[in-house]
Amino acid sequence: MSRLNLGTGGAVATMVASASVNQVGAALGARAFPAIGPAGVVAVRQLVAAAVLLPVARPNLRRMTWAQWWPALLLGLVFAVMNISLYTAVDRVGLGLAVTLEFLGPLAVALCGSRTPIDLVCAVVAGAGVYVLVLPGSSTDVVGLSLGLLAGACWAAYIMLNRLVGARLPGLQGPAVGTTVAALLYLPVAIVVLAQGRFTPAGLAYALGAGVLCSVVPYAADVVALRRVPPRFFGLVQSVHPVLAALAGAVILGQVPAAHVWAGIVIVVCTNAAAVAVAGTRAARQLVPQTS
């Protein structure tokens, strides 16, 4: 039991540290938007991730089986779509709101398949929190919100695929292959941005920072954490992302959230805190031997 707690505690610490680094990196990446745009930042981010992870993981591509290839290829596609949709949403609606919408993906994983009334209540309350967060009206950026939701769907797929890849490929080989696929997809974007002379020193530095902090560190940390905790628990712990994103946006980008945005974030995070407590209690009961 103590080993289980120690392993889970270490995984939680890893996930929280990964989330903190990720949101700081996202804010730095947003600083590069005026120079190279969201697509340029994503291109640099994927190229950096592949350049770092490939030499470290050194996957033997020739010996990979189809059972290993297909989830790694899908993971690369998810990386590509998730990052461009998130960064475009950040550019349109701000970091805090975009990441909170993206967080609906892990929340869906956390609540998916649940049959208990308390989880249904959590889902309804979380939905109400998102409504408060967005407060849709005539001036609502529907495109930005939709892209944030698309990023959330990709994040849900990322959680499931990353766990599968981690089980079928040792070490960091899965994320290394996935990031390489995404880097190849964005290589034409990087070439166009370079040909246009848009890589300013500051813009390139911010994009490189985003590549390391948003891709290399989280991808490696998440695959390690997903080997120690189930996807549902992983999704629940990701509730720290909206808060950290709002703080990073306020401190680094000067994007101070409105009162209703903070209220929506608090509702979503508290909903997940309640769900974590319920999930922990349920898991503890399952570990206790039943006596006749």
Coordinates of C-alpha atoms in Angstrom, one line a residue:
M1 CA 0.0 0.0 0.0
S2 CA 2.8 2.4 0.9
R3 CA 4.5 1.6 -2.5
L4 CA 1.3 2.4 -4.3
N5 CA 0.9 5.7 -2.5
L6 CA 4.6 6.6 -3.2
G7 CA 4.2 5.7 -6.9
T8 CA 1.0 7.7 -7.2
G9 CA 2.4 10.7 -5.3
G10 CA 5.5 10.8 -7.5
A11 CA 3.2 10.6 -10.6
V12 CA 1.1 13.5 -9.3
A13 CA 4.2 15.6 -8.6
T14 CA 5.5 14.8 -12.1
M15 CA 2.2 15.9 -13.7
V16 CA 1.9 19.1 -11.7
A17 CA 5.5 20.1 -12.6
S18 CA 4.9 19.2 -16.2
A19 CA 1.7 21.3 -16.3
S20 CA 3.5 24.3 -14.8
V21 CA 6.3 24.1 -17.3
N22 CA 3.8 23.6 -20.1
Q23 CA 1.8 26.7 -19.4
V24 CA 4.9 28.9 -19.0
G25 CA 6.1 27.5 -22.4
A26 CA 2.7 28.3 -24.0
A27 CA 2.9 31.9 -22.8
L28 CA 6.4 32.2 -24.2
G29 CA 5.2 30.7 -27.5
A30 CA 2.4 33.3 -27.6
R31 CA 5.0 36.1 -27.4
A32 CA 6.3 34.8 -30.8
F33 CA 2.9 35.2 -32.6
P34 CA 3.5 38.7 -33.9
A35 CA 6.6 37.5 -35.7
I36 CA 5.9 34.0 -37.0
G37 CA 2.2 33.3 -36.1
P38 CA 0.7 30.3 -34.3
A39 CA 1.6 27.9 -37.2
G40 CA 5.2 29.0 -37.1
V41 CA 5.4 28.5 -33.4
V42 CA 3.9 25.0 -33.7
A43 CA 6.4 24.2 -36.5
V44 CA 9.4 25.2 -34.4
R45 CA 7.9 23.5 -31.3
Q46 CA 7.6 20.1 -33.1
L47 CA 11.0 20.4 -34.8
V48 CA 12.6 21.1 -31.4
A49 CA 10.8 18.2 -29.7
A50 CA 11.9 15.8 -32.5
A51 CA 15.5 17.0 -32.4
V52 CA 15.7 16.4 -28.7
L53 CA 13.6 13.2 -28.2
L54 CA 14.9 11.2 -31.2
P55 CA 18.6 11.1 -30.1
V56 CA 17.5 10.4 -26.5
A57 CA 15.0 7.7 -27.3
R58 CA 16.7 6.3 -30.4
P59 CA 13.7 4.2 -31.6
N60 CA 14.6 1.3 -33.9
L61 CA 12.1 2.2 -36.7
R62 CA 13.0 -0.9 -38.8
R63 CA 12.1 -3.3 -36.0
M64 CA 8.8 -1.7 -35.0
T65 CA 5.7 -3.8 -35.6
W66 CA 2.4 -2.5 -37.0
A67 CA 1.0 -2.7 -33.5
Q68 CA 3.6 -0.2 -32.4
W69 CA 3.5 1.9 -35.5
W70 CA -0.2 2.8 -35.8
P71 CA -0.6 4.3 -32.3
A72 CA 2.6 6.2 -32.7
L73 CA 1.5 7.6 -36.1
L74 CA -1.9 8.6 -34.7
L75 CA -0.1 10.2 -31.8
G76 CA 1.9 12.3 -34.2
L77 CA -1.3 13.4 -36.0
V78 CA -2.9 14.3 -32.7
F79 CA 0.2 16.4 -31.8
A80 CA -0.1 18.3 -35.0
V81 CA -3.8 19.1 -34.8
M82 CA -3.8 19.7 -31.0
N83 CA -1.0 22.2 -31.0
I84 CA -2.2 24.3 -34.0
S85 CA -5.8 24.4 -32.7
L86 CA -4.7 25.4 -29.2
Y87 CA -2.2 28.1 -30.3
T88 CA -4.7 29.6 -32.8
A89 CA -7.3 29.6 -30.0
V90 CA -4.8 31.3 -27.6
D91 CA -4.2 33.9 -30.3
R92 CA -7.9 34.6 -30.6
V93 CA -9.4 34.2 -27.1
G94 CA -6.4 34.3 -24.7
L95 CA -4.3 31.7 -22.9
G96 CA -6.5 31.1 -19.8
L97 CA -9.8 30.6 -21.7
A98 CA -8.2 28.5 -24.5
V99 CA -6.6 26.1 -22.0
T100 CA -9.7 25.8 -19.9
L101 CA -11.6 24.8 -23.0
E102 CA -8.9 22.4 -24.0
F103 CA -9.1 20.9 -20.5
L104 CA -12.6 19.6 -21.3
G105 CA -10.7 16.8 -23.0
P106 CA -9.0 15.4 -19.9
L107 CA -12.2 16.0 -18.0
A108 CA -14.2 13.9 -20.5
V109 CA -11.6 11.1 -20.1
A110 CA -12.0 11.4 -16.3
L111 CA -15.7 11.1 -16.4
C112 CA -16.1 8.8 -19.4
G113 CA -17.9 5.6 -18.7
S114 CA -18.8 6.5 -15.1
R115 CA -22.1 5.3 -13.8
T116 CA -22.3 7.0 -10.4
P117 CA -24.6 9.9 -9.7
I118 CA -21.8 12.0 -8.2
D119 CA -19.8 11.8 -11.5
L120 CA -22.9 12.9 -13.5
V121 CA -23.3 15.9 -11.1
C122 CA -19.6 16.7 -11.6
A123 CA -20.1 16.7 -15.4
V124 CA -23.2 19.0 -15.2
V125 CA -21.5 21.4 -12.8
A126 CA -18.4 21.5 -15.1
G127 CA -20.6 22.3 -18.0
A128 CA -22.2 25.2 -16.1
G129 CA -18.6 26.4 -15.2
V130 CA -17.7 26.4 -18.9
Y131 CA -20.9 28.5 -19.7
V132 CA -19.9 31.0 -17.0
L133 CA -16.4 31.0 -18.4
V134 CA -17.5 31.8 -21.9
L135 CA -20.7 33.8 -21.4
P136 CA -21.7 33.4 -25.1
G137 CA -23.1 36.5 -26.8
S138 CA -23.1 38.4 -30.1
S139 CA -19.4 39.3 -29.7
T140 CA -18.3 35.7 -28.9
D141 CA -15.4 34.5 -31.0
V142 CA -17.0 31.2 -32.1
V143 CA -14.0 30.2 -34.1
G144 CA -11.6 30.6 -31.2
L145 CA -13.9 28.7 -28.9
S146 CA -14.4 25.9 -31.4
L147 CA -10.6 25.6 -31.8
G148 CA -10.2 25.4 -28.0
L149 CA -12.8 22.6 -27.9
L150 CA -11.0 20.8 -30.8
A151 CA -7.8 21.0 -28.8
G152 CA -9.7 19.4 -25.9
A153 CA -10.8 16.5 -28.1
C154 CA -7.2 16.0 -29.2
W155 CA -6.0 16.1 -25.6
A156 CA -8.4 13.3 -24.8
A157 CA -7.1 11.3 -27.7
Y158 CA -3.5 12.1 -26.6
I159 CA -4.1 10.7 -23.1
M160 CA -5.4 7.4 -24.4
L161 CA -2.8 7.0 -27.2
N162 CA 0.1 8.0 -25.0
R163 CA -0.8 5.3 -22.5
L164 CA -1.1 2.8 -25.3
V165 CA 2.2 3.9 -26.9
G166 CA 3.9 3.8 -23.5
A167 CA 2.8 0.2 -23.0
R168 CA 4.0 -0.9 -26.5
L169 CA 7.2 1.0 -26.8
P170 CA 9.9 1.3 -24.1
G171 CA 11.2 4.5 -22.7
L172 CA 10.4 7.6 -24.7
Q173 CA 10.3 5.9 -28.1
G174 CA 6.6 6.5 -28.6
P175 CA 6.7 10.3 -28.0
A176 CA 9.9 10.5 -30.1
V177 CA 8.2 8.8 -33.1
G178 CA 5.0 10.9 -32.6
T179 CA 6.9 14.2 -32.5
T180 CA 8.9 13.3 -35.5
V181 CA 5.7 12.6 -37.5
A182 CA 4.3 16.0 -36.4
A183 CA 7.6 17.7 -37.2
L184 CA 7.5 16.3 -40.8
L185 CA 4.0 17.5 -41.2
Y186 CA 5.0 21.1 -40.1
L187 CA 8.3 21.2 -42.0
P188 CA 6.8 23.0 -45.0
V189 CA 5.5 25.7 -42.6
A190 CA 8.9 26.2 -41.1
I191 CA 10.4 26.5 -44.6
V192 CA 7.9 29.1 -45.7
V193 CA 8.4 31.2 -42.5
L194 CA 12.1 31.0 -43.0
A195 CA 11.9 32.0 -46.7
Q196 CA 9.8 35.0 -45.7
G197 CA 12.5 36.1 -43.3
R198 CA 10.0 36.2 -40.4
F199 CA 12.3 34.4 -37.9
T200 CA 13.4 37.4 -35.8
P201 CA 15.9 36.6 -32.9
A202 CA 13.2 37.2 -30.3
G203 CA 10.5 35.3 -32.1
L204 CA 12.8 32.3 -32.6
A205 CA 13.9 32.4 -29.0
Y206 CA 10.3 32.4 -27.7
A207 CA 9.4 29.6 -30.1
L208 CA 12.4 27.5 -29.1
G209 CA 11.5 28.0 -25.5
A210 CA 8.0 26.8 -26.2
G211 CA 9.4 23.7 -28.0
V212 CA 11.4 22.6 -25.0
L213 CA 8.8 23.6 -22.3
C214 CA 5.6 22.6 -24.1
S215 CA 6.8 19.5 -25.9
V216 CA 10.0 17.9 -24.7
V217 CA 9.3 18.1 -21.0
P218 CA 5.5 17.4 -20.9
Y219 CA 5.7 14.5 -23.5
A220 CA 8.4 12.8 -21.5
A221 CA 6.8 13.4 -18.1
D222 CA 3.3 12.4 -19.3
V223 CA 4.4 9.0 -20.7
V224 CA 6.2 8.3 -17.4
A225 CA 3.1 9.3 -15.4
L226 CA 0.7 7.3 -17.5
R227 CA 2.7 4.2 -16.8
R228 CA 1.9 4.7 -13.0
V229 CA -1.7 6.0 -13.0
P230 CA -4.8 5.2 -15.1
P231 CA -6.0 7.6 -17.8
R232 CA -9.0 8.6 -15.6
F233 CA -6.8 9.7 -12.7
F234 CA -4.4 11.4 -15.1
G235 CA -7.3 13.4 -16.6
L236 CA -8.5 14.5 -13.2
V237 CA -5.1 15.8 -12.1
Q238 CA -4.9 18.0 -15.2
S239 CA -7.4 20.3 -13.5
V240 CA -4.3 22.4 -12.5
H241 CA -3.8 23.5 -16.2
P242 CA -6.6 26.1 -16.4
V243 CA -5.3 27.9 -13.2
L244 CA -1.7 27.7 -14.3
A245 CA -2.6 29.0 -17.8
A246 CA -4.6 31.9 -16.4
L247 CA -1.6 32.8 -14.1
A248 CA 0.9 32.5 -16.9
G249 CA -1.2 34.6 -19.2
A250 CA -1.6 37.3 -16.6
V251 CA 2.1 37.4 -15.6
I252 CA 3.8 36.8 -18.9
L253 CA 1.3 38.1 -21.4
G254 CA -0.6 40.7 -19.4
Q255 CA -3.9 38.9 -20.2
V256 CA -5.8 39.5 -16.9
P257 CA -8.9 37.3 -17.0
A258 CA -12.3 39.0 -16.4
A259 CA -14.2 38.1 -13.3
H260 CA -16.5 35.7 -15.0
V261 CA -13.5 33.9 -16.6
W262 CA -12.0 33.4 -13.1
A263 CA -15.4 32.2 -11.8
G264 CA -15.7 29.7 -14.6
I265 CA -12.1 28.4 -14.0
V266 CA -12.8 28.0 -10.3
I267 CA -16.0 26.1 -10.9
V268 CA -14.3 23.7 -13.3
V269 CA -11.3 23.2 -11.0
C270 CA -13.4 22.7 -7.9
T271 CA -15.6 20.2 -9.8
N272 CA -12.5 18.2 -10.6
A273 CA -11.2 18.4 -7.0
A274 CA -14.5 16.9 -5.9
A275 CA -14.2 14.2 -8.6
V276 CA -10.6 13.4 -7.5
A277 CA -11.8 13.0 -3.9
V278 CA -14.6 10.7 -4.9
A279 CA -12.3 8.7 -7.2
G280 CA -9.7 8.4 -4.4
T281 CA -12.3 7.2 -1.9
R282 CA -13.6 4.6 -4.4
A283 CA -10.2 3.3 -5.2
A284 CA -9.3 3.0 -1.5
R285 CA -12.4 0.9 -0.9
Q286 CA -11.5 -1.4 -3.7
L287 CA -8.1 -1.9 -2.2
V288 CA -9.5 -2.9 1.2
P289 CA -10.1 -6.7 1.4
Q290 CA -13.7 -7.7 1.8
T291 CA -14.4 -9.8 4.9
S292 CA -17.2 -12.3 5.1

